[in-house]
Coordinates of C-alpha atoms in Angstrom, one line a residue:
Chain A
M3 CA -21.5 -4.2 82.8
S4 CA -18.8 -6.2 82.1
F5 CA -18.9 -8.5 78.6
Q6 CA -17.0 -11.3 80.2
N7 CA -18.9 -11.4 83.4
D8 CA -22.3 -11.1 81.6
V9 CA -21.1 -14.1 79.0
E10 CA -20.2 -16.0 82.2
Q11 CA -23.5 -15.3 84.1
T12 CA -25.6 -16.3 81.1
A13 CA -27.2 -19.7 81.3
G14 CA -25.3 -22.2 78.8
L15 CA -22.5 -19.6 78.1
E16 CA -20.8 -20.3 81.4
H17 CA -17.5 -21.7 79.7
A18 CA -18.0 -20.0 76.4
Y19 CA -15.9 -16.8 77.0
R20 CA -12.6 -16.6 75.2
P21 CA -10.2 -13.7 74.8
G22 CA -10.1 -11.7 71.6
K23 CA -12.0 -13.7 68.7
Q24 CA -10.7 -16.9 70.1
A25 CA -14.3 -18.3 70.2
L26 CA -14.5 -18.2 66.5
R27 CA -14.1 -21.3 64.7
P28 CA -10.8 -21.5 62.9
A29 CA -12.3 -21.1 59.5
D30 CA -14.2 -18.1 60.5
Q31 CA -11.4 -16.3 62.5
N32 CA -10.1 -15.3 59.1
K33 CA -13.3 -13.6 58.2
V34 CA -13.1 -11.3 61.1
D35 CA -10.5 -8.6 61.9
A36 CA -10.5 -5.5 64.2
I37 CA -8.5 -2.2 63.6
A38 CA -7.1 -2.9 67.3
T39 CA -7.0 -6.4 68.5
R40 CA -6.2 -5.2 72.0
R41 CA -9.6 -3.6 72.2
L42 CA -11.5 -6.8 71.6
A43 CA -13.1 -7.6 74.9
G44 CA -13.4 -11.3 74.2
S45 CA -15.9 -13.6 72.1
A46 CA -18.4 -16.7 72.7
D47 CA -19.5 -19.3 70.4
I48 CA -23.2 -19.1 71.1
D49 CA -24.1 -21.8 68.6
A50 CA -21.7 -24.4 69.9
A51 CA -22.4 -23.6 73.5
L52 CA -26.0 -23.9 73.5
E53 CA -26.0 -26.8 70.8
N54 CA -27.1 -29.4 73.8
L55 CA -29.6 -27.0 75.5
R56 CA -31.4 -25.7 72.6
P57 CA -30.8 -28.5 69.9
N58 CA -32.8 -27.9 66.5
E59 CA -33.0 -24.3 66.8
N60 CA -31.7 -21.4 64.5
R61 CA -29.0 -20.5 66.8
W62 CA -26.8 -17.4 66.3
D63 CA -23.2 -18.1 65.8
Y64 CA -21.2 -15.7 67.7
V65 CA -20.9 -12.6 69.9
V66 CA -17.7 -10.4 70.0
G67 CA -17.2 -7.7 72.6
W68 CA -15.4 -4.3 71.6
A69 CA -14.0 -1.6 73.8
T70 CA -15.0 1.7 72.0
K71 CA -13.0 4.8 72.3
E72 CA -15.3 6.0 74.9
K73 CA -14.4 3.0 76.9
S74 CA -17.7 1.4 76.8
E75 CA -18.4 -2.0 75.5
F76 CA -20.0 -2.7 72.2
L77 CA -21.1 -6.1 70.9
Y78 CA -20.9 -7.5 67.4
W79 CA -23.3 -10.3 66.9
I80 CA -21.8 -12.3 64.2
E81 CA -23.3 -14.9 61.9
V82 CA -21.3 -16.8 59.3
H83 CA -23.5 -18.3 57.0
S84 CA -24.1 -19.2 53.3
A85 CA -25.1 -16.3 51.1
S86 CA -25.1 -18.4 48.0
G87 CA -28.9 -18.8 47.3
A88 CA -32.3 -16.9 47.4
G89 CA -33.3 -18.7 50.7
A90 CA -30.3 -17.3 52.5
V91 CA -32.0 -14.0 53.5
R92 CA -35.0 -15.9 55.0
E93 CA -32.6 -18.1 56.8
I94 CA -30.9 -15.1 58.3
L95 CA -34.2 -13.5 59.4
D96 CA -35.2 -16.7 61.3
K97 CA -31.9 -16.8 63.0
L98 CA -32.4 -13.0 63.9
T99 CA -35.8 -14.0 65.2
W100 CA -34.1 -16.7 67.5
L101 CA -31.7 -14.1 68.8
K102 CA -34.4 -11.6 69.6
G103 CA -36.1 -14.5 71.4
W104 CA -33.0 -15.6 73.4
L105 CA -31.9 -11.9 74.3
D106 CA -35.6 -11.2 75.7
G107 CA -35.1 -14.5 77.8
E108 CA -31.8 -16.3 78.9
G109 CA -29.7 -14.1 77.3
N110 CA -31.0 -10.9 78.5
R111 CA -27.7 -9.7 80.3
L112 CA -26.2 -9.3 77.0
R113 CA -29.4 -7.5 75.6
N114 CA -28.7 -3.7 76.8
Y115 CA -25.5 -3.5 75.0
R116 CA -25.1 -1.3 72.0
R117 CA -24.6 -3.5 68.9
K118 CA -24.1 -4.3 65.4
I119 CA -25.5 -7.5 63.9
V120 CA -23.5 -8.8 61.1
W121 CA -23.8 -11.4 58.6
I122 CA -20.7 -12.7 56.8
A123 CA -20.8 -15.0 53.7
S124 CA -19.3 -18.4 54.3
G125 CA -18.6 -18.8 50.4
K126 CA -19.7 -16.9 47.1
S127 CA -22.5 -14.3 47.6
A128 CA -25.6 -14.4 45.7
F129 CA -26.2 -10.5 46.9
Q130 CA -24.8 -7.3 46.2
Q131 CA -25.2 -4.2 48.8
N132 CA -27.8 -2.8 46.5
S133 CA -29.9 -5.9 46.5
P134 CA -33.5 -5.5 47.6
Q135 CA -33.5 -8.5 49.6
L136 CA -30.5 -7.2 51.5
K137 CA -32.4 -3.8 52.3
R138 CA -35.2 -5.9 53.8
L139 CA -32.4 -7.4 56.1
V140 CA -31.2 -3.9 56.8
A141 CA -34.4 -2.7 57.8
A142 CA -34.2 -5.5 60.3
G143 CA -30.9 -4.4 61.7
V144 CA -28.8 -6.9 60.1
Y145 CA -25.6 -5.8 57.9
F146 CA -24.4 -7.9 55.1
A147 CA -20.7 -7.8 55.2
G148 CA -19.6 -9.9 52.3
G149 CA -17.1 -12.2 52.9
H150 CA -14.9 -10.5 55.4
Y151 CA -15.6 -7.9 58.3
T152 CA -13.5 -5.5 60.0
I153 CA -14.5 -4.3 63.7
A154 CA -14.0 -0.7 64.0
D155 CA -15.7 2.4 65.9
Chain B
M17 CA -6.6 -17.3 23.0
P18 CA -8.8 -14.2 23.5
P19 CA -7.6 -11.0 22.1
S20 CA -5.7 -8.9 24.6
L21 CA -4.3 -5.3 24.9
E22 CA -1.6 -4.5 27.3
L23 CA -0.6 -1.1 28.2
R24 CA 2.4 0.0 30.3
N25 CA 2.9 3.7 31.4
I26 CA 0.5 5.3 29.4
G27 CA -1.4 8.3 30.9
Q28 CA -2.7 7.5 34.1
I29 CA -2.2 3.7 33.5
Q30 CA 1.0 2.2 34.9
E31 CA 0.1 -1.4 33.9
A32 CA -3.1 -2.7 32.2
N33 CA -3.5 -6.4 30.9
L34 CA -6.8 -6.6 29.2
S35 CA -7.9 -9.9 27.9
F36 CA -11.2 -9.3 26.1
G37 CA -14.4 -11.4 26.3
D38 CA -17.3 -11.2 23.8
L39 CA -18.7 -8.6 26.2
T40 CA -15.9 -6.6 28.2
V41 CA -16.8 -3.8 30.8
L42 CA -14.5 -1.2 31.9
V43 CA -15.1 0.5 35.2
G44 CA -13.3 3.1 37.6
P45 CA -13.2 6.7 38.7
Q46 CA -13.2 9.6 36.5
A47 CA -9.8 9.8 34.8
S48 CA -8.4 6.6 35.7
G49 CA -7.6 5.7 31.9
K50 CA -10.7 3.7 30.7
S51 CA -11.2 6.0 27.8
I52 CA -7.4 6.2 26.9
A53 CA -7.5 2.2 26.8
L54 CA -10.5 1.9 24.6
Q55 CA -9.1 4.6 22.2
W56 CA -5.9 3.1 22.3
L57 CA -7.6 -0.3 21.1
K58 CA -9.5 1.5 18.2
L59 CA -6.0 2.9 17.3
V60 CA -4.1 -0.3 17.4
L61 CA -6.9 -2.2 15.1
D62 CA -7.7 0.7 12.9
T63 CA -4.3 2.5 12.5
G64 CA -4.8 2.8 8.6
L65 CA -8.1 4.3 8.8
V66 CA -7.4 6.8 11.5
Q67 CA -4.4 7.8 9.4
A68 CA -6.3 8.0 6.2
Q69 CA -9.2 9.9 7.5
L70 CA -6.9 12.6 9.5
S71 CA -5.0 12.9 6.0
Q72 CA -8.2 13.3 4.1
Y73 CA -9.3 16.4 6.1
G74 CA -5.6 17.9 5.9
L75 CA -4.1 17.1 8.9
D76 CA -0.4 16.3 9.0
W77 CA 1.6 15.0 11.8
G78 CA 4.7 14.5 9.9
K79 CA 6.2 11.4 11.6
S80 CA 5.9 12.6 15.1
V81 CA 4.0 10.6 17.8
S82 CA 3.4 13.5 19.8
K83 CA 1.6 15.3 17.0
F84 CA -0.3 12.4 16.0
L85 CA -1.6 11.6 19.8
D86 CA -2.6 15.1 19.9
L87 CA -4.8 14.9 16.8
Y88 CA -6.1 11.5 18.0
F89 CA -6.7 11.7 21.5
G90 CA -7.2 15.6 21.4
E91 CA -5.1 18.7 22.3
G92 CA -2.3 18.2 24.9
M93 CA -3.0 14.6 25.2
H94 CA 0.3 13.5 23.6
T95 CA 1.4 13.6 27.1
V96 CA -0.1 10.1 27.7
W97 CA 3.0 8.8 25.7
Q98 CA 6.2 8.7 27.5
E99 CA 9.0 8.0 25.0
G100 CA 11.0 5.1 26.1
L101 CA 8.6 4.2 29.1
S102 CA 5.3 3.7 27.3
E103 CA 4.4 0.4 25.9
V104 CA 1.8 -1.3 23.9
L105 CA 1.3 -4.7 23.3
W106 CA -1.5 -6.3 21.0
D107 CA -2.1 -10.1 21.5
H108 CA 1.2 -10.1 23.4
Q109 CA 3.2 -8.7 20.5
P110 CA 4.7 -5.2 20.9
W111 CA 3.0 -2.4 19.0
D112 CA 5.8 -0.1 18.0
A113 CA 4.3 3.4 18.3
N114 CA 6.9 5.2 16.4
K115 CA 6.9 2.8 13.5
K116 CA 3.2 2.4 13.1
I117 CA 2.3 6.1 13.5
S118 CA 5.1 7.3 11.2
R119 CA 4.4 4.8 8.3
K120 CA 1.1 4.9 6.4
A121 CA -0.5 1.7 7.0
V122 CA -1.9 -0.2 4.0
S123 CA -5.5 -1.3 5.1
K124 CA -7.8 1.2 5.7
K125 CA -10.4 -0.9 7.0
E126 CA -12.5 -0.1 10.1
S127 CA -13.0 -2.9 12.5
V128 CA -13.8 -0.8 15.5
F129 CA -16.7 1.4 15.9
L130 CA -16.4 3.7 18.8
V131 CA -19.4 5.3 20.3
P132 CA -17.8 8.3 22.4
A133 CA -18.8 9.6 25.8
Q134 CA -19.0 13.0 24.2
R135 CA -21.4 11.9 21.8
V136 CA -24.0 14.7 22.7
L137 CA -21.6 17.1 21.0
T138 CA -22.0 15.6 17.5
L139 CA -25.5 17.1 17.0
R140 CA -25.5 20.8 16.4
D141 CA -29.1 22.1 15.9
G142 CA -30.2 18.6 15.6
W143 CA -27.8 17.4 12.9
P144 CA -24.6 15.7 12.8
R145 CA -21.5 17.9 12.3
P146 CA -19.2 16.9 9.6
F147 CA -15.6 16.1 10.5
S148 CA -14.3 19.3 9.4
D149 CA -16.6 21.2 11.7
F150 CA -14.7 20.2 14.8
S151 CA -11.3 21.9 15.8
A152 CA -8.0 20.1 15.0
G153 CA -7.7 19.7 18.8
D154 CA -10.8 17.7 19.3
P155 CA -10.5 14.1 19.8
F156 CA -10.7 11.7 16.8
A157 CA -13.4 9.6 18.3
V158 CA -15.9 12.3 18.4
R159 CA -15.0 13.6 15.1
S160 CA -15.3 10.4 13.3
F161 CA -18.3 9.1 15.2
S162 CA -19.9 12.5 14.1
E163 CA -19.0 12.3 10.5
K164 CA -20.3 8.6 10.3
L165 CA -23.9 9.7 11.8
R166 CA -23.9 12.5 8.9
L167 CA -23.1 10.1 6.3
L168 CA -25.8 7.9 7.7
M169 CA -28.3 10.6 7.9
E170 CA -27.6 11.8 4.2
Q171 CA -27.1 8.6 2.5
E172 CA -29.6 6.1 4.6
L173 CA -31.8 8.0 6.7
G174 CA -32.6 11.6 5.6
A175 CA -34.8 10.9 2.7
G176 CA -37.9 9.9 4.3
D177 CA -38.9 12.0 7.3
A178 CA -39.1 8.9 10.0
V179 CA -36.0 8.1 11.8
F180 CA -37.8 6.5 15.0
P181 CA -39.9 4.4 14.9
K182 CA -38.6 3.0 11.4
S183 CA -40.0 -0.3 10.3
N184 CA -36.8 -1.6 8.7
R185 CA -34.8 -0.7 11.8
L186 CA -34.3 -2.5 14.9
K187 CA -36.8 -5.5 15.8
S188 CA -40.3 -4.3 16.7
E189 CA -39.9 -5.5 20.2
Y190 CA -36.8 -3.1 20.7
R191 CA -38.7 -0.1 19.1
K192 CA -41.7 -0.8 21.6
L193 CA -39.4 -0.8 24.7
L194 CA -37.5 2.4 23.2
E195 CA -41.0 4.1 22.6
K196 CA -41.9 3.3 26.3
T197 CA -38.8 4.1 28.0
I198 CA -37.3 7.0 25.9
F199 CA -39.6 8.5 23.3
Q200 CA -42.8 7.8 24.7
Q201 CA -45.5 9.8 22.4
F202 CA -42.9 11.3 20.3
R203 CA -41.4 10.5 17.0
L204 CA -38.1 11.2 16.0
K205 CA -38.1 12.7 12.3
V206 CA -36.4 15.0 10.1
D207 CA -37.8 18.4 9.0
A208 CA -36.2 21.7 7.6
L209 CA -36.0 25.0 9.3
R210 CA -35.3 27.4 6.4
S211 CA -34.1 24.7 4.5
Q212 CA -31.7 23.3 6.7
K213 CA -32.3 19.7 7.7
R214 CA -32.6 18.9 11.4
L215 CA -33.9 16.1 13.6
V216 CA -36.8 17.0 15.5
L217 CA -39.4 15.3 18.0
G218 CA -42.9 15.4 16.6
Q219 CA -46.3 14.5 18.2
T220 CA -49.3 14.1 16.5
A221 CA -50.1 15.9 13.1
G222 CA -50.8 19.4 13.6
T223 CA -48.3 20.2 16.7
A224 CA -45.2 22.0 16.5
P225 CA -42.1 19.8 16.4
L226 CA -39.9 19.9 19.4
P227 CA -36.3 21.1 18.2
Y228 CA -33.0 19.4 19.8
M229 CA -32.4 21.9 22.3
V230 CA -35.8 21.4 24.2
W231 CA -35.5 17.6 24.2
S232 CA -34.8 15.9 27.5
A233 CA -31.1 15.5 28.6
G234 CA -31.6 11.6 28.1
Q235 CA -33.2 12.0 24.5
R236 CA -30.2 14.0 23.4
E237 CA -27.9 11.6 24.7
F238 CA -29.6 8.7 23.4
V239 CA -30.4 9.8 19.6
P240 CA -26.6 9.8 18.7
L241 CA -26.4 6.5 20.3
L242 CA -29.5 5.2 18.4
L243 CA -27.9 6.5 15.0
G244 CA -24.8 4.6 15.9
L245 CA -27.0 1.4 16.7
Y246 CA -28.7 2.1 13.3
W247 CA -25.4 2.0 11.3
L248 CA -24.1 -1.1 13.2
M249 CA -27.4 -2.9 12.6
P250 CA -28.2 -2.3 8.8
P251 CA -31.5 -3.2 7.4
A252 CA -32.1 -6.2 5.3
K253 CA -30.3 -9.4 5.9
V254 CA -26.9 -8.3 6.8
S255 CA -26.2 -8.5 10.4
R256 CA -23.0 -6.6 10.7
R257 CA -21.5 -3.4 9.0
N258 CA -18.8 -4.3 6.6
D259 CA -15.5 -5.3 8.4
V260 CA -16.8 -3.9 11.9
Q261 CA -16.1 -6.7 14.5
W262 CA -15.8 -4.5 17.5
V263 CA -18.1 -2.2 19.3
I264 CA -17.0 0.4 21.9
I265 CA -19.6 2.3 23.7
E266 CA -18.6 4.6 26.4
E267 CA -21.3 5.3 29.3
P268 CA -24.0 4.1 27.6
E269 CA -25.9 5.2 30.7
M270 CA -25.5 8.8 30.1
G271 CA -28.4 11.1 31.0
M272 CA -30.7 8.3 31.3
H273 CA -33.3 6.7 33.6
P274 CA -32.7 3.0 34.6
R275 CA -35.5 1.7 32.7
A276 CA -34.1 3.5 29.7
I277 CA -30.8 2.1 30.5
T278 CA -32.4 -1.3 30.3
A279 CA -33.8 -1.0 27.2
V280 CA -30.1 0.0 25.8
L281 CA -28.5 -2.9 27.5
L282 CA -31.2 -5.3 25.7
L283 CA -29.6 -3.8 22.4
V284 CA -26.1 -4.5 23.5
L285 CA -27.4 -8.4 23.5
E286 CA -28.5 -7.8 20.0
L287 CA -25.1 -6.3 19.1
L288 CA -23.6 -9.6 20.8
D289 CA -26.0 -11.8 19.1
R290 CA -24.9 -10.2 15.7
G291 CA -21.3 -11.3 16.2
Y292 CA -19.8 -8.0 17.3
R293 CA -17.3 -8.1 20.2
V294 CA -18.7 -5.4 22.6
C295 CA -16.6 -3.2 25.1
I296 CA -18.5 -1.0 27.6
S297 CA -17.2 1.6 30.0
T298 CA -19.6 2.4 32.9
H299 CA -20.1 4.4 36.2
V300 CA -23.6 2.5 36.9
P301 CA -23.8 -0.9 38.6
Q302 CA -26.8 -1.9 36.2
V303 CA -24.3 -2.7 33.5
L304 CA -22.4 -4.9 35.9
D305 CA -25.7 -6.6 36.7
L306 CA -25.8 -7.4 33.2
V307 CA -22.7 -9.2 33.3
W308 CA -23.6 -10.8 36.6
V309 CA -26.7 -12.2 35.5
I310 CA -25.3 -13.3 32.2
Q311 CA -22.6 -15.3 34.2
K312 CA -25.0 -16.8 36.6
L313 CA -27.8 -17.9 34.5
G314 CA -25.4 -19.1 31.9
R315 CA -23.6 -21.2 34.3
T316 CA -26.8 -22.8 35.5
Q317 CA -27.9 -23.0 32.1
A318 CA -31.1 -21.2 32.8
K319 CA -33.7 -20.9 29.9
P320 CA -33.3 -17.6 28.2
E321 CA -36.9 -16.8 29.1
K322 CA -35.2 -15.9 32.6
L323 CA -32.8 -13.3 31.1
L324 CA -35.5 -12.0 28.9
Q325 CA -37.7 -11.4 32.3
V326 CA -34.9 -9.3 33.9
F327 CA -35.5 -6.9 31.1
E328 CA -39.2 -7.1 31.2
A329 CA -38.9 -8.0 27.4
P330 CA -41.4 -9.9 25.5
N331 CA -40.7 -13.7 25.3
T332 CA -40.7 -13.7 21.5
Q333 CA -38.8 -16.3 19.4
G334 CA -36.3 -13.5 17.9
L335 CA -35.4 -12.4 21.4
R336 CA -35.3 -15.8 22.9
T337 CA -32.5 -16.5 20.3
V338 CA -30.7 -13.3 21.2
A339 CA -30.8 -14.2 24.9
A340 CA -29.9 -17.8 24.5
N341 CA -26.9 -16.5 22.4
A342 CA -26.2 -14.1 25.1
L343 CA -26.1 -16.8 28.0
R344 CA -23.2 -18.4 26.0
K345 CA -21.0 -15.3 25.8
E346 CA -18.0 -14.8 27.7
C347 CA -17.8 -11.6 29.7
K348 CA -14.9 -9.6 31.5
V349 CA -14.9 -6.9 33.8
Y350 CA -12.0 -4.7 34.6
F351 CA -11.3 -1.9 37.4
F352 CA -9.2 0.9 36.5
D353 CA -7.8 2.2 39.9
G354 CA -6.7 5.8 39.3
D355 CA -4.9 5.9 42.5
S356 CA -2.4 3.0 41.7
G357 CA -2.6 3.2 38.1
Q358 CA -3.1 -0.6 38.3
V359 CA -6.1 -2.5 36.3
H360 CA -7.8 -5.4 38.3
D361 CA -9.6 -8.2 36.7
I362 CA -13.0 -8.2 38.8
T363 CA -14.7 -10.6 36.5
G364 CA -15.9 -12.7 39.4
L365 CA -18.1 -9.7 40.7
D366 CA -18.3 -11.7 43.9
P367 CA -19.8 -9.7 46.7
A368 CA -17.9 -12.1 49.2
S369 CA -14.9 -11.7 47.6
L370 CA -11.8 -10.7 49.8
D371 CA -10.6 -8.5 47.2
K372 CA -12.4 -5.3 47.7
T373 CA -12.3 -4.0 44.2
E374 CA -14.3 -7.0 43.3
S375 CA -16.7 -7.1 46.3
S376 CA -17.4 -3.5 45.7
W377 CA -17.7 -3.8 42.1
G378 CA -14.9 -1.4 41.7
G379 CA -16.3 0.8 44.3
M380 CA -19.7 1.3 42.9
L381 CA -21.6 -0.4 45.8
D382 CA -19.3 1.3 48.4
F383 CA -22.0 3.9 49.0
S384 CA -24.7 1.3 49.3
G385 CA -22.6 -0.6 51.7
R386 CA -22.0 2.0 54.1
A387 CA -25.6 3.0 53.8
N388 CA -26.7 -0.4 54.8
E389 CA -24.4 -0.4 57.7
A390 CA -25.5 3.0 58.9
V391 CA -29.1 1.9 58.8
A392 CA -28.6 -1.6 60.1
T393 CA -26.8 -0.4 63.0
A394 CA -29.5 2.2 63.8
M395 CA -32.2 -0.3 63.4
A396 CA -30.3 -3.0 65.4
N397 CA -30.3 -0.2 68.4
T398 CA -33.6 1.9 68.2
G399 CA -35.7 -0.2 65.8
T400 CA -38.9 -1.6 66.8
L401 CA -37.7 -4.9 66.5
F402 CA -34.4 -4.4 68.8
P403 CA -35.3 -1.7 71.3
L404 CA -32.5 -1.2 73.9

């Protein structure tokens, strides 16, 4: 498996691959760091790339590749989304359902990587790490990072 | 301008700029300076009273700051003060420790009531210990609090047998919540063992009373706090006690289940409603949840009923007034960083803040965050939703 190759072989993402975290919109780039940027294997803005192919759907924002210490590739599925209201958890779960469906279909080349699914707040947050609503998301596989996330092993 | 206390190079604290709200909460790891800061607040505002009480019991510090601080903070604690380096400012004006401590202050008024973290030590065999029962090396805050409880028991509560529930103390809504969360079927009352008065927990008539040492840890912690609250909430139409304007409660959560802590936090709202300025130190996020909900509901001009729902408290006229007033209060939260000696204002309590001390609520949510990340990662890779 090669992250770059698999992105470029995925329908709709043929031109979406960017080195490092360059696929992230400028406002979102500040929200993501890595302990070693040279180990970033690239990124893709899924939301933008699939806007025409899959309009009006709850598209996930980004995927970022990461080379682990063991030299395997690990994917970070990152969503930058409002966390300011009670409905935000439902919205993230809807996006997660979309992501799962997409990975089961057109995105299946990116399905068999180990992964983390991360939600980063776009502004202020109504949730703390001990909020029961967040535990529901955790049980579904989504980690709420607050306003910033650092990619690490 | 809100009242402020600035501390420089005092004990573990390198720099603390505390601007007080109606409710101020201090968080931080053990031995990071929270208690020192709160005791210093008491000393600055009640210098004359502290001096008078120490002198009354034959304690003499000459004009020595060092001896005085050992008497006030406890044996060996004079080291918190470094001559020439340490500074205290009250409302941005220097508070000259050498002058203030060596000269007897005129005013003996008490404006700060401090409920110390060591409050469980104030009861011996179920009765508050007098000031002189402690060693000269014990902290003044513990000795003074204990003496206050002793006087309360002897002058106001000891005559009858019922101490809790007591019809003229605390609103009936509070009494019911405390019964449900702390005392259950028990009644706190005074009895005598070989003529020695003591507080016991009694059940129905005919059953043996339970002495202090067999109470649950939470009950042992709560009873001194309850007595302190009785003192602060006198019966009849007086809303506050004498000249007291400030209430400091160290670690109100000690030994208690979260439901009991909820009842205690509702009593904090009652203190605010009575016009006290309240300062709390804590190690549990539940206290910060209180600040958070006051801030959020207050800003959205939510109805007071919404705040009462958080406490599962009855929607009575009396409690609605308490909740409505709470939603108008100004809150402040400070994190004492034991590593750097700095104190951070984390009042925003925004979990999305880029300031990690604020987003983690002074480190109190770190464990939850790491647990969430571990579980989310496991679920994302091996869960039924996302099998690899």
